[in-house]
CSV table of C-alpha atoms (C1' of nucleotides) in Angstrom, one decimal:
chain,number,residue,atom,x,y,z
K,872,MET,CA,0.0,0.0,0.0
K,873,SER,CA,1.3,3.4,-0.8
K,874,ALA,CA,-0.8,4.9,2.0
K,875,THR,CA,2.1,4.2,4.4
K,876,LYS,CA,4.5,6.0,2.1
K,877,LEU,CA,2.3,9.0,1.8
K,878,LEU,CA,1.8,9.3,5.5
K,879,VAL,CA,5.4,8.9,6.4
K,880,LEU,CA,6.6,11.4,3.7
K,881,GLY,CA,3.9,13.7,4.9
K,882,ILE,CA,4.8,13.7,8.6
K,883,VAL,CA,8.5,14.1,7.9
K,884,HIS,CA,7.7,17.0,5.6
K,885,LEU,CA,5.2,18.7,7.9
K,886,SER,CA,7.5,18.5,10.9
K,887,GLY,CA,10.5,19.7,8.8
K,888,GLY,CA,12.6,16.7,9.7
K,889,ALA,CA,11.8,13.8,12.0
K,890,HIS,CA,13.2,10.4,13.2
K,891,GLY,CA,11.3,7.2,13.1
K,892,TYR,CA,9.8,7.3,16.5
K,893,GLN,CA,8.6,10.8,16.1
K,894,VAL,CA,6.7,9.8,12.9
K,895,ARG,CA,5.3,6.9,14.8
K,896,SER,CA,4.1,9.0,17.7
K,897,GLU,CA,2.6,11.6,15.5
K,898,LEU,CA,0.6,9.1,13.5
K,899,GLN,CA,-0.5,7.5,16.7
K,900,SER,CA,-1.8,10.8,18.1
K,901,TRP,CA,-3.8,11.2,14.9
K,902,GLY,CA,-5.3,7.8,15.4
K,903,ALA,CA,-3.7,6.5,12.3
K,904,GLU,CA,-3.1,3.0,13.7
K,905,SER,CA,-6.8,2.4,13.4
K,906,TRP,CA,-7.8,4.1,10.1
K,907,ALA,CA,-4.7,3.4,8.2
K,908,LYS,CA,-3.8,0.1,9.8
K,909,ILE,CA,-0.1,1.1,10.1
K,910,LYS,CA,2.1,-0.9,12.3
K,911,PRO,CA,5.4,0.5,13.7
K,912,GLY,CA,7.5,-1.9,11.7
K,913,SER,CA,6.1,-0.6,8.4
K,914,ILE,CA,7.0,3.0,9.3
K,915,TYR,CA,10.7,2.2,9.7
K,916,HIS,CA,10.7,0.2,6.5
K,917,ALA,CA,8.9,3.0,4.6
K,918,LEU,CA,11.4,5.6,5.9
K,919,LYS,CA,14.4,3.5,4.7
K,920,LYS,CA,12.8,2.8,1.4
K,921,ALA,CA,12.0,6.5,0.8
K,922,ALA,CA,15.6,7.4,1.7
K,923,ALA,CA,16.9,4.7,-0.7
K,924,ASP,CA,14.6,6.2,-3.4
K,925,GLY,CA,15.9,9.7,-2.9
K,926,LEU,CA,12.7,11.0,-1.4
K,927,LEU,CA,14.2,11.6,2.0
K,928,THR,CA,17.8,12.2,3.3
K,929,GLU,CA,19.2,10.4,6.3
K,930,HIS,CA,21.2,12.2,9.0
K,931,ALA,CA,22.7,10.1,11.8
K,932,GLU,CA,22.3,11.7,15.1
K,933,PRO,CA,24.4,10.7,18.1
K,934,GLY,CA,22.2,9.8,21.1
K,935,ASN,CA,22.7,12.7,23.5
K,936,SER,CA,20.0,11.3,25.7
K,937,GLY,CA,18.4,8.0,24.9
K,938,PRO,CA,19.4,5.7,22.1
K,939,GLU,CA,20.9,7.0,18.9
K,940,ARG,CA,18.5,7.8,16.1
K,941,VAL,CA,18.3,8.8,12.5
K,942,LEU,CA,16.9,12.1,11.3
K,943,TYR,CA,15.0,12.2,8.0
K,944,ARG,CA,14.4,15.2,5.9
K,945,ALA,CA,12.3,15.6,2.8
K,946,THR,CA,14.0,16.3,-0.5
K,947,ALA,CA,12.5,18.3,-3.4
K,948,ARG,CA,11.6,15.1,-5.2
K,949,GLY,CA,10.1,13.7,-2.0
K,950,ARG,CA,7.8,16.7,-1.8
K,951,ASP,CA,6.8,16.4,-5.4
K,952,GLU,CA,6.1,12.8,-5.1
K,953,MET,CA,4.0,13.3,-2.0
K,954,VAL,CA,1.9,16.0,-3.5
K,955,GLU,CA,1.2,13.6,-6.5
K,956,LEU,CA,0.2,10.8,-4.1
K,957,VAL,CA,-2.2,13.1,-2.3
K,958,ARG,CA,-3.8,14.1,-5.6
K,959,ASP,CA,-4.0,10.5,-6.6
K,960,GLY,CA,-5.5,9.3,-3.4
K,961,LEU,CA,-8.2,11.9,-3.6
K,962,ARG,CA,-9.3,10.9,-7.1
K,963,ARG,CA,-9.1,7.2,-6.8
K,964,THR,CA,-12.1,5.3,-5.5
K,965,HIS,CA,-11.9,1.7,-4.2
K,966,ASP,CA,-8.9,2.5,-2.0
K,967,PRO,CA,-10.1,3.7,1.4
K,968,ASP,CA,-6.6,3.7,3.0
K,969,MET,CA,-5.3,6.0,0.3
K,970,LEU,CA,-8.3,8.3,0.7
K,971,ASN,CA,-7.8,8.5,4.5
K,972,ALA,CA,-4.1,9.2,4.1
K,973,SER,CA,-4.8,11.8,1.5
K,974,ILE,CA,-7.4,13.6,3.7
K,975,ALA,CA,-4.9,13.6,6.5
K,976,MET,CA,-2.4,15.3,4.1
K,977,LEU,CA,-5.0,17.6,2.4
K,978,PRO,CA,-3.3,20.9,3.4
K,979,MET,CA,-0.3,19.9,1.2
K,980,LEU,CA,-2.4,21.0,-1.8
K,981,THR,CA,-3.4,24.4,-2.8
K,982,ARG,CA,-7.1,25.2,-2.4
K,983,THR,CA,-8.0,25.2,-6.1
K,984,ASP,CA,-6.1,22.0,-6.7
K,985,ALA,CA,-7.7,20.2,-3.8
K,986,ILE,CA,-11.2,21.2,-5.0
K,987,ALA,CA,-10.4,20.0,-8.5
K,988,GLN,CA,-9.3,16.6,-7.3
K,989,VAL,CA,-12.3,16.2,-5.0
K,990,ASN,CA,-14.6,17.1,-7.8
K,991,GLU,CA,-13.0,14.5,-10.0
K,992,ARG,CA,-13.8,12.0,-7.3
K,993,VAL,CA,-17.4,13.1,-7.2
K,994,ALA,CA,-17.6,12.6,-11.0
K,995,ARG,CA,-16.1,9.1,-10.7
K,996,LEU,CA,-18.4,8.0,-7.9
K,997,GLU,CA,-21.4,9.2,-9.9
K,998,ALA,CA,-20.3,7.2,-12.9
K,999,GLU,CA,-19.8,4.1,-10.8
K,1000,LEU,CA,-23.2,4.4,-9.3
K,1001,VAL,CA,-24.7,4.5,-12.8
K,1002,GLU,CA,-22.6,1.5,-13.8
K,1003,GLN,CA,-23.7,-0.4,-10.7
K,1004,ALA,CA,-27.3,0.3,-11.4
K,1005,LYS,CA,-26.9,-1.2,-14.9
K,1006,TRP,CA,-25.2,-4.2,-13.5
K,1007,ARG,CA,-28.1,-4.8,-11.2
K,1008,GLU,CA,-30.6,-5.0,-14.0
K,1009,HIS,CA,-28.4,-7.5,-15.8
K,1010,PRO,CA,-26.7,-9.5,-13.0
K,1011,ASN,CA,-23.9,-12.0,-13.7
K,1012,ARG,CA,-25.6,-15.4,-13.6
K,1013,ASP,CA,-22.3,-17.1,-12.6
K,1014,ALA,CA,-22.2,-15.4,-9.2
K,1015,PRO,CA,-24.4,-16.9,-6.5
K,1016,GLU,CA,-27.4,-14.9,-5.2
K,1017,HIS,CA,-25.8,-13.7,-2.0
K,1018,VAL,CA,-22.7,-12.4,-3.9
K,1019,ARG,CA,-25.0,-10.4,-6.1
K,1020,ASP,CA,-26.6,-9.0,-3.0
K,1021,GLN,CA,-23.4,-7.5,-1.8
K,1022,ALA,CA,-23.8,-5.0,-4.6
K,1023,GLU,CA,-26.4,-3.3,-2.4
K,1024,LEU,CA,-23.8,-2.7,0.3
K,1025,TRP,CA,-21.2,-1.3,-2.1
K,1026,ALA,CA,-23.8,1.0,-3.6
K,1027,GLY,CA,-24.6,2.2,-0.1
K,1028,HIS,CA,-21.0,2.9,0.6
K,1029,ALA,CA,-20.6,4.7,-2.8
K,1030,ARG,CA,-23.6,6.9,-2.0
K,1031,THR,CA,-22.2,7.8,1.4
K,1032,GLU,CA,-18.9,8.7,-0.1
K,1033,LEU,CA,-20.5,10.7,-2.8
K,1034,GLU,CA,-22.4,12.9,-0.3
K,1035,TRP,CA,-19.3,13.3,1.8
K,1036,ALA,CA,-17.1,14.2,-1.1
K,1037,LYS,CA,-19.6,16.8,-2.2
K,1038,SER,CA,-19.8,18.4,1.2
K,1039,LEU,CA,-16.0,18.4,1.4
K,1040,SER,CA,-15.8,20.2,-1.9
K,1041,LYS,CA,-18.3,22.7,-0.6
K,1042,ARG,CA,-16.4,23.3,2.6
K,1043,LEU,CA,-13.2,23.8,0.7
K,1044,SER,CA,-14.9,26.3,-1.6
K,1045,GLU,CA,-16.1,28.2,1.5
K,1046,GLY,CA,-12.6,28.5,2.8
K,1047,ALA,CA,-12.4,25.8,5.3
K,1048,TYR,CA,-9.0,24.5,6.5
K,1049,THR,CA,-5.6,26.2,6.1
K,1050,MET,CA,-4.4,25.1,2.7
K,1051,ALA,CA,-0.9,25.3,1.2
K,1052,ASP,CA,-1.6,28.7,-0.4
K,1053,ASP,CA,-3.2,30.2,2.7
K,1054,PRO,CA,-1.3,32.4,5.2
K,1055,GLY,CA,-0.2,30.4,8.2
K,1056,SER,CA,0.2,27.1,6.3
K,1057,TRP,CA,2.9,24.6,6.8
K,1058,ARG,CA,4.6,26.2,3.9
K,1059,THR,CA,5.0,29.6,5.5
K,1060,VAL,CA,5.4,28.1,9.0
K,1061,PRO,CA,7.5,25.0,8.6
K,1062,GLY,CA,7.7,22.6,11.5
K,1063,HIS,CA,4.4,23.8,12.9
K,1064,LEU,CA,3.5,20.3,14.2
K,1065,LYS,CA,3.9,20.5,18.0
K,1066,MET,CA,6.1,17.6,18.9
K,1067,HIS,CA,5.8,15.9,22.2
K,1068,SER,CA,9.5,16.0,23.0
W,985,MET,CA,-5.2,-10.9,5.1
W,986,SER,CA,-7.1,-14.1,6.0
W,987,ALA,CA,-9.8,-13.1,3.4
W,988,THR,CA,-7.7,-14.9,0.8
W,989,LYS,CA,-7.5,-18.0,3.0
W,990,LEU,CA,-11.2,-18.0,3.5
W,991,LEU,CA,-12.1,-17.6,-0.1
W,992,VAL,CA,-9.6,-20.3,-1.3
W,993,LEU,CA,-10.7,-22.8,1.4
W,994,GLY,CA,-14.3,-22.0,0.5
W,995,ILE,CA,-14.0,-22.5,-3.2
W,996,VAL,CA,-12.1,-25.8,-2.8
W,997,HIS,CA,-14.7,-26.9,-0.4
W,998,LEU,CA,-17.7,-25.9,-2.4
W,999,SER,CA,-16.5,-27.5,-5.6
W,1000,GLY,CA,-15.5,-30.7,-3.7
W,1001,GLY,CA,-11.8,-30.5,-4.8
W,1002,ALA,CA,-10.2,-28.1,-7.2
W,1003,HIS,CA,-6.8,-27.1,-8.6
W,1004,GLY,CA,-5.3,-23.6,-8.5
W,1005,TYR,CA,-6.5,-22.4,-11.8
W,1006,GLN,CA,-10.0,-23.5,-11.1
W,1007,VAL,CA,-10.1,-21.6,-7.8
W,1008,ARG,CA,-8.7,-18.6,-9.7
W,1009,SER,CA,-11.3,-18.8,-12.5
W,1010,GLU,CA,-14.2,-19.3,-10.0
W,1011,LEU,CA,-13.1,-16.2,-8.0
W,1012,GLN,CA,-12.8,-14.2,-11.2
W,1013,SER,CA,-16.3,-15.2,-12.3
W,1014,TRP,CA,-17.6,-14.0,-8.9
W,1015,GLY,CA,-15.8,-10.7,-9.5
W,1016,ALA,CA,-13.5,-11.3,-6.5
W,1017,GLU,CA,-10.5,-9.6,-8.1
W,1018,SER,CA,-12.2,-6.3,-7.5
W,1019,TRP,CA,-13.9,-6.6,-4.2
W,1020,ALA,CA,-11.4,-8.8,-2.5
W,1021,LYS,CA,-8.3,-7.5,-4.3
W,1022,ILE,CA,-7.0,-11.0,-4.8
W,1023,LYS,CA,-4.2,-11.5,-7.3
W,1024,PRO,CA,-3.5,-14.9,-8.9
W,1025,GLY,CA,-0.1,-15.2,-7.1
W,1026,SER,CA,-1.8,-15.1,-3.7
W,1027,ILE,CA,-4.2,-17.9,-4.5
W,1028,TYR,CA,-1.4,-20.4,-5.2
W,1029,HIS,CA,0.4,-19.3,-2.1
W,1030,ALA,CA,-2.7,-19.6,0.0
W,1031,LEU,CA,-3.4,-23.1,-1.3
W,1032,LYS,CA,0.1,-24.3,-0.5
W,1033,LYS,CA,0.0,-22.7,2.9
W,1034,ALA,CA,-3.4,-24.3,3.7
W,1035,ALA,CA,-2.0,-27.7,2.6
W,1036,ALA,CA,1.0,-27.3,4.8
W,1037,ASP,CA,-1.3,-26.4,7.7
W,1038,GLY,CA,-3.3,-29.6,7.2
W,1039,LEU,CA,-6.4,-27.7,6.0
W,1040,LEU,CA,-6.2,-29.1,2.5
W,1041,THR,CA,-4.7,-32.2,1.0
W,1042,GLU,CA,-2.6,-32.2,-2.2
W,1043,HIS,CA,-3.1,-34.8,-4.9
W,1044,ALA,CA,-0.7,-34.6,-7.9
W,1045,GLU,CA,-2.5,-35.1,-11.2
W,1046,PRO,CA,-0.7,-36.1,-14.3
W,1047,GLY,CA,-1.4,-33.6,-17.1
W,1048,ASN,CA,-3.6,-35.6,-19.4
W,1049,SER,CA,-4.3,-32.6,-21.5
W,1050,GLY,CA,-2.5,-29.4,-20.8
W,1051,PRO,CA,0.2,-28.9,-18.1
W,1052,GLU,CA,0.2,-31.1,-15.0
W,1053,ARG,CA,-1.6,-29.7,-12.0
W,1054,VAL,CA,-2.3,-30.3,-8.3
W,1055,LEU,CA,-5.7,-31.2,-7.0
W,1056,TYR,CA,-6.7,-29.8,-3.6
W,1057,ARG,CA,-9.3,-31.3,-1.3
W,1058,ALA,CA,-10.6,-29.9,2.0
W,1059,THR,CA,-10.0,-31.8,5.2
W,1060,ALA,CA,-12.3,-31.9,8.2
W,1061,ARG,CA,-10.0,-29.4,10.0
W,1062,GLY,CA,-10.1,-27.3,6.9
W,1063,ARG,CA,-13.9,-27.2,7.0
W,1064,ASP,CA,-14.0,-26.3,10.7
W,1065,GLU,CA,-11.5,-23.6,10.3
W,1066,MET,CA,-13.4,-22.1,7.4
W,1067,VAL,CA,-16.7,-22.0,9.2
W,1068,GLU,CA,-15.0,-20.3,12.0
W,1069,LEU,CA,-13.5,-17.7,9.6
W,1070,VAL,CA,-16.9,-17.0,8.1
W,1071,ARG,CA,-18.4,-16.5,11.6
W,1072,ASP,CA,-15.5,-14.2,12.5
W,1073,GLY,CA,-15.7,-12.1,9.3
W,1074,LEU,CA,-19.4,-11.5,9.8
W,1075,ARG,CA,-18.9,-10.2,13.4
W,1076,ARG,CA,-15.8,-8.2,12.9
W,1077,THR,CA,-16.2,-4.6,11.9
W,1078,HIS,CA,-13.3,-2.6,10.3
W,1079,ASP,CA,-12.4,-5.4,8.0
W,1080,PRO,CA,-14.3,-5.0,4.7
W,1081,ASP,CA,-12.3,-7.7,2.9
W,1082,MET,CA,-13.2,-10.3,5.5
W,1083,LEU,CA,-16.8,-9.2,5.4
W,1084,ASN,CA,-17.0,-9.5,1.7
W,1085,ALA,CA,-15.4,-12.9,1.7
W,1086,SER,CA,-17.7,-14.0,4.5
W,1087,ILE,CA,-20.8,-12.9,2.6
W,1088,ALA,CA,-19.5,-14.8,-0.4
W,1089,MET,CA,-19.3,-17.9,1.8
W,1090,LEU,CA,-22.4,-17.3,3.8
W,1091,PRO,CA,-24.2,-20.6,2.9
W,1092,MET,CA,-21.5,-22.4,4.8
W,1093,LEU,CA,-23.3,-21.6,8.0
W,1094,THR,CA,-26.6,-22.8,9.2
W,1095,ARG,CA,-29.4,-20.3,9.1
W,1096,THR,CA,-29.7,-19.7,12.8
W,1097,ASP,CA,-25.9,-19.4,13.2
W,1098,ALA,CA,-25.7,-16.9,10.4
W,1099,ILE,CA,-28.5,-14.8,11.9
W,1100,ALA,CA,-26.7,-14.8,15.3
W,1101,GLN,CA,-23.5,-13.6,13.8
W,1102,VAL,CA,-25.1,-10.8,11.7
W,1103,ASN,CA,-27.0,-9.7,14.8
W,1104,GLU,CA,-23.8,-9.5,16.7
W,1105,ARG,CA,-22.4,-7.3,14.0
W,1106,VAL,CA,-25.5,-5.1,14.2
W,1107,ALA,CA,-24.9,-4.7,18.0
W,1108,ARG,CA,-21.2,-3.8,17.5
W,1109,LEU,CA,-21.9,-1.3,14.8
W,1110,GLU,CA,-24.5,0.4,17.1
W,1111,ALA,CA,-22.0,0.5,19.9
W,1112,GLU,CA,-19.4,2.1,17.6
W,1113,LEU,CA,-21.7,4.8,16.5
W,1114,VAL,CA,-22.4,5.7,20.1
W,1115,GLU,CA,-18.7,5.8,20.7
W,1116,GLN,CA,-18.1,8.0,17.7
W,1117,ALA,CA,-20.8,10.4,18.7
W,1118,LYS,CA,-19.0,10.8,22.1
W,1119,TRP,CA,-15.7,11.3,20.4
W,1120,ARG,CA,-17.1,14.1,18.3
W,1121,GLU,CA,-18.2,16.1,21.3
W,1122,HIS,CA,-14.7,15.7,22.9
W,1123,PRO,CA,-12.4,15.7,19.9
W,1124,ASN,CA,-8.7,14.9,20.2
W,1125,ARG,CA,-6.9,18.3,20.1
W,1126,ASP,CA,-3.7,16.7,18.8
W,1127,ALA,CA,-5.2,15.8,15.5
W,1128,PRO,CA,-5.6,18.5,12.9
W,1129,GLU,CA,-9.1,19.8,12.0
W,1130,HIS,CA,-9.4,17.9,8.7
W,1131,VAL,CA,-8.4,14.6,10.4
W,1132,ARG,CA,-11.2,15.1,12.8
W,1133,ASP,CA,-13.5,15.7,9.9
W,1134,GLN,CA,-12.9,12.3,8.5
W,1135,ALA,CA,-14.9,11.0,11.4
W,1136,GLU,CA,-18.0,12.1,9.5
W,1137,LEU,CA,-17.1,9.8,6.6
W,1138,TRP,CA,-16.6,6.8,8.9
W,1139,ALA,CA,-19.8,7.5,10.7
W,1140,GLY,CA,-21.6,7.5,7.4
W,1141,HIS,CA,-20.0,4.2,6.4
W,1142,ALA,CA,-21.0,2.7,9.7
W,1143,ARG,CA,-24.6,3.8,9.3
W,1144,THR,CA,-24.7,2.3,5.8
W,1145,GLU,CA,-23.3,-0.9,7.1
W,1146,LEU,CA,-25.7,-1.0,10.0
W,1147,GLU,CA,-28.8,-0.6,7.8
W,1148,TRP,CA,-27.4,-3.2,5.4
W,1149,ALA,CA,-26.7,-5.7,8.2
W,1150,LYS,CA,-30.2,-5.2,9.6
W,1151,SER,CA,-31.7,-5.9,6.3
W,1152,LEU,CA,-29.5,-9.0,5.8
W,1153,SER,CA,-30.6,-10.3,9.1
W,1154,LYS,CA,-34.2,-9.8,8.1
W,1155,ARG,CA,-33.8,-11.5,4.8
W,1156,LEU,CA,-32.2,-14.5,6.5
W,1157,SER,CA,-35.0,-14.7,9.0
W,1158,GLU,CA,-37.5,-14.7,6.1
W,1159,GLY,CA,-35.8,-17.7,4.5
W,1160,ALA,CA,-33.6,-16.1,1.8
W,1161,TYR,CA,-30.7,-18.0,0.4
W,1162,THR,CA,-30.0,-21.7,0.6
W,1163,MET,CA,-28.1,-22.2,3.8
W,1164,ALA,CA,-26.1,-25.2,5.1
W,1165,ASP,CA,-29.1,-26.8,6.8
W,1166,ASP,CA,-31.5,-26.2,3.9
W,1167,PRO,CA,-32.4,-28.9,1.4
W,1168,GLY,CA,-30.3,-28.5,-1.8
W,1169,SER,CA,-27.4,-26.9,0.0
W,1170,TRP,CA,-23.7,-27.6,-0.9
W,1171,ARG,CA,-23.8,-30.1,2.0
W,1172,THR,CA,-26.4,-32.3,0.4
W,1173,VAL,CA,-25.3,-31.6,-3.2
W,1174,PRO,CA,-21.4,-31.5,-3.0
W,1175,GLY,CA,-19.6,-30.1,-6.0
W,1176,HIS,CA,-22.6,-28.1,-7.1
W,1177,LEU,CA,-20.5,-25.3,-8.5
W,1178,LYS,CA,-20.7,-25.5,-12.2
W,1179,MET,CA,-17.1,-25.5,-13.4
W,1180,HIS,CA,-16.3,-24.1,-16.8
W,1181,SER,CA,-14.1,-27.1,-17.8
Y,1247,DG,C1',19.1,2.3,46.5
Y,1248,DT,C1',16.8,-0.7,43.8
Y,1249,DT,C1',13.0,-2.7,41.4
Y,1250,DG,C1',9.6,-2.3,38.1
Y,1251,DA,C1',6.7,0.1,34.9
Y,1252,DG,C1',6.6,2.8,31.1
Y,1253,DC,C1',8.6,5.6,27.5
Y,1254,DT,C1',12.0,6.1,23.7
Y,1255,DA,C1',14.0,4.0,19.6
Y,1256,DG,C1',14.4,0.8,16.9
Y,1257,DT,C1',15.9,-4.4,14.6
Y,1258,DC,C1',14.8,-8.6,12.7
Y,1259,DA,C1',12.9,-13.0,10.9
Y,1260,DA,C1',8.9,-14.9,9.1
Y,1261,DG,C1',5.0,-14.4,6.5
Y,1262,DT,C1',2.3,-12.4,2.6
Y,1263,DT,C1',1.4,-10.0,-1.7
Y,1264,DT,C1',2.5,-8.5,-6.1
Y,1265,DG,C1',3.7,-8.4,-10.8
Y,1266,DA,C1',6.2,-10.3,-14.2
Y,1267,DC,C1',7.5,-14.3,-16.3
Y,1268,DT,C1',7.3,-19.3,-18.3
Y,1269,DA,C1',5.4,-22.9,-20.9
Y,1270,DC,C1',2.1,-25.7,-23.1
Y,1271,DT,C1',-2.4,-26.3,-25.7
Y,1272,DT,C1',-6.2,-25.1,-28.6
Y,1273,DG,C1',-8.7,-23.1,-32.3
Y,1274,DG,C1',-9.3,-19.9,-36.0
Y,1275,DC,C1',-7.8,-17.8,-40.1
Y,1276,DC,C1',-5.1,-17.2,-44.2
R,970,DG,C1',0.3,-26.3,-42.8
R,971,DG,C1',1.7,-22.4,-40.4
R,972,DC,C1',1.1,-18.6,-37.4
R,973,DC,C1',-1.0,-15.9,-33.9
R,974,DA,C1',-4.2,-14.9,-30.1
R,975,DA,C1',-6.3,-16.6,-26.3
R,976,DG,C1',-6.8,-19.8,-22.7
R,977,DT,C1',-4.7,-22.9,-19.2
R,978,DA,C1',-1.6,-23.7,-15.3
R,979,DG,C1',1.5,-22.1,-12.6
R,980,DT,C1',6.6,-20.3,-10.7
R,981,DC,C1',9.5,-16.9,-8.8
R,982,DA,C1',12.0,-12.9,-7.0
R,983,DA,C1',11.3,-8.7,-5.0
R,984,DA,C1',8.7,-5.9,-2.2
R,985,DC,C1',6.0,-5.1,1.8
R,986,DT,C1',3.9,-6.1,6.4
R,987,DT,C1',3.6,-8.0,10.8
R,988,DG,C1',4.6,-9.1,15.4
R,989,DA,C1',7.8,-10.2,18.5
R,990,DC,C1',11.9,-8.9,20.3
R,991,DT,C1',16.1,-5.8,22.2
R,992,DA,C1',17.8,-2.2,24.9
R,993,DG,C1',18.6,2.1,27.2
R,994,DC,C1',16.7,5.8,30.0
R,995,DT,C1',13.6,8.0,33.6
R,996,DC,C1',10.9,8.3,37.5
R,997,DA,C1',8.2,6.9,41.2
R,998,DA,C1',7.4,4.0,44.9
R,999,DC,C1',8.8,0.8,48.1
DNA sequence: GTTGAGCTAGTCAAGTTTGACTACTTGGCC
DNA sequence: GGCCAAGTAGTCAAACTTGACTAGCTCAAC
């Protein structure tokens, strides 16, 4: 899943440099263990992988108090990649983890960009609902009855998401949240995450 | 994910013995690539793993026409484990893949058992909605505003699932589907899946 | 003054998933 | 009578995730 990648890159970027445990704590305080199903082990792996891919840089830090640790910082490529991941996650349906991660990192985008991506999502969801309605009139005879019945549940979820996406788009248009191009954003105030250390 | 395990065990069991490609085709015809995100590679792995765990037996078959292949059959332990997985998947919230797989294998359970598990799910979803409502009145101040806003989406999904689970319970009570203890079930008519070979 | 609980910071092996690849057969078309 | 596309059946390495484990520090209580 690239949701892990997105969240890890995002936290490092937002805090303007962080070590593994800091990323882990921040995600935990956001409740990410539950909605993104991220386990500590994956975070350290994702950090190393991102560093190997040139999206982050590694700086060894001597352990002044406590064990030694590695400081990660985002590179320009890392930031570009992350913005692209957020945009992707907003548009793509059928990937709840990526959606959740993208919402968490929403302020990485400019307001107009975010609105465009969310509207694209709305359009896709509407198209899928039409597709599903068709499928229900001409069901696949190979699938057992109860499997066909699941379609109701998915349609319900799709409708829920559609309403939510529409309301998000509206909130964004009305100026909710501090986006990348707003005063006081992470861009103008780097390291604005209050760390617990 | 144990959704793969459940589906693979289930298909082998339902068809009364199958080889890898057969399982793969059957799942494809059910549309499982999309809702369970199962890729061919995982199916072969799951079959081998289940065989190693004593849930399936392997019978080498000489390739009379086409490449040689391996026939898998469910063991008694395999059937017990699968029924338990279905029951688990029906009860557990926050695991859509397992729910989907469990629904697909719903007729493995007796009618009264299935109803009990679905009702348990209904109870859990209701409890979670209450919990979420509390959380919204006293939000976690560490999480950014847009992260807290996601809660709306989850609550919407939970409500959708709740309604759906209630209606499933009702349909089951009214005698919908052919369950394990009904005449004409997979139990009394083994191998009732029409294979495309 | 030391024991134990909890926080900080991470490693590691084992398990699982993925996507790309192999290889053989069948049937249709020219 | 040959060639290509599609179907059948599966392997494999690389990537990723998971859960259990290590290990030092701090602080409070006994």
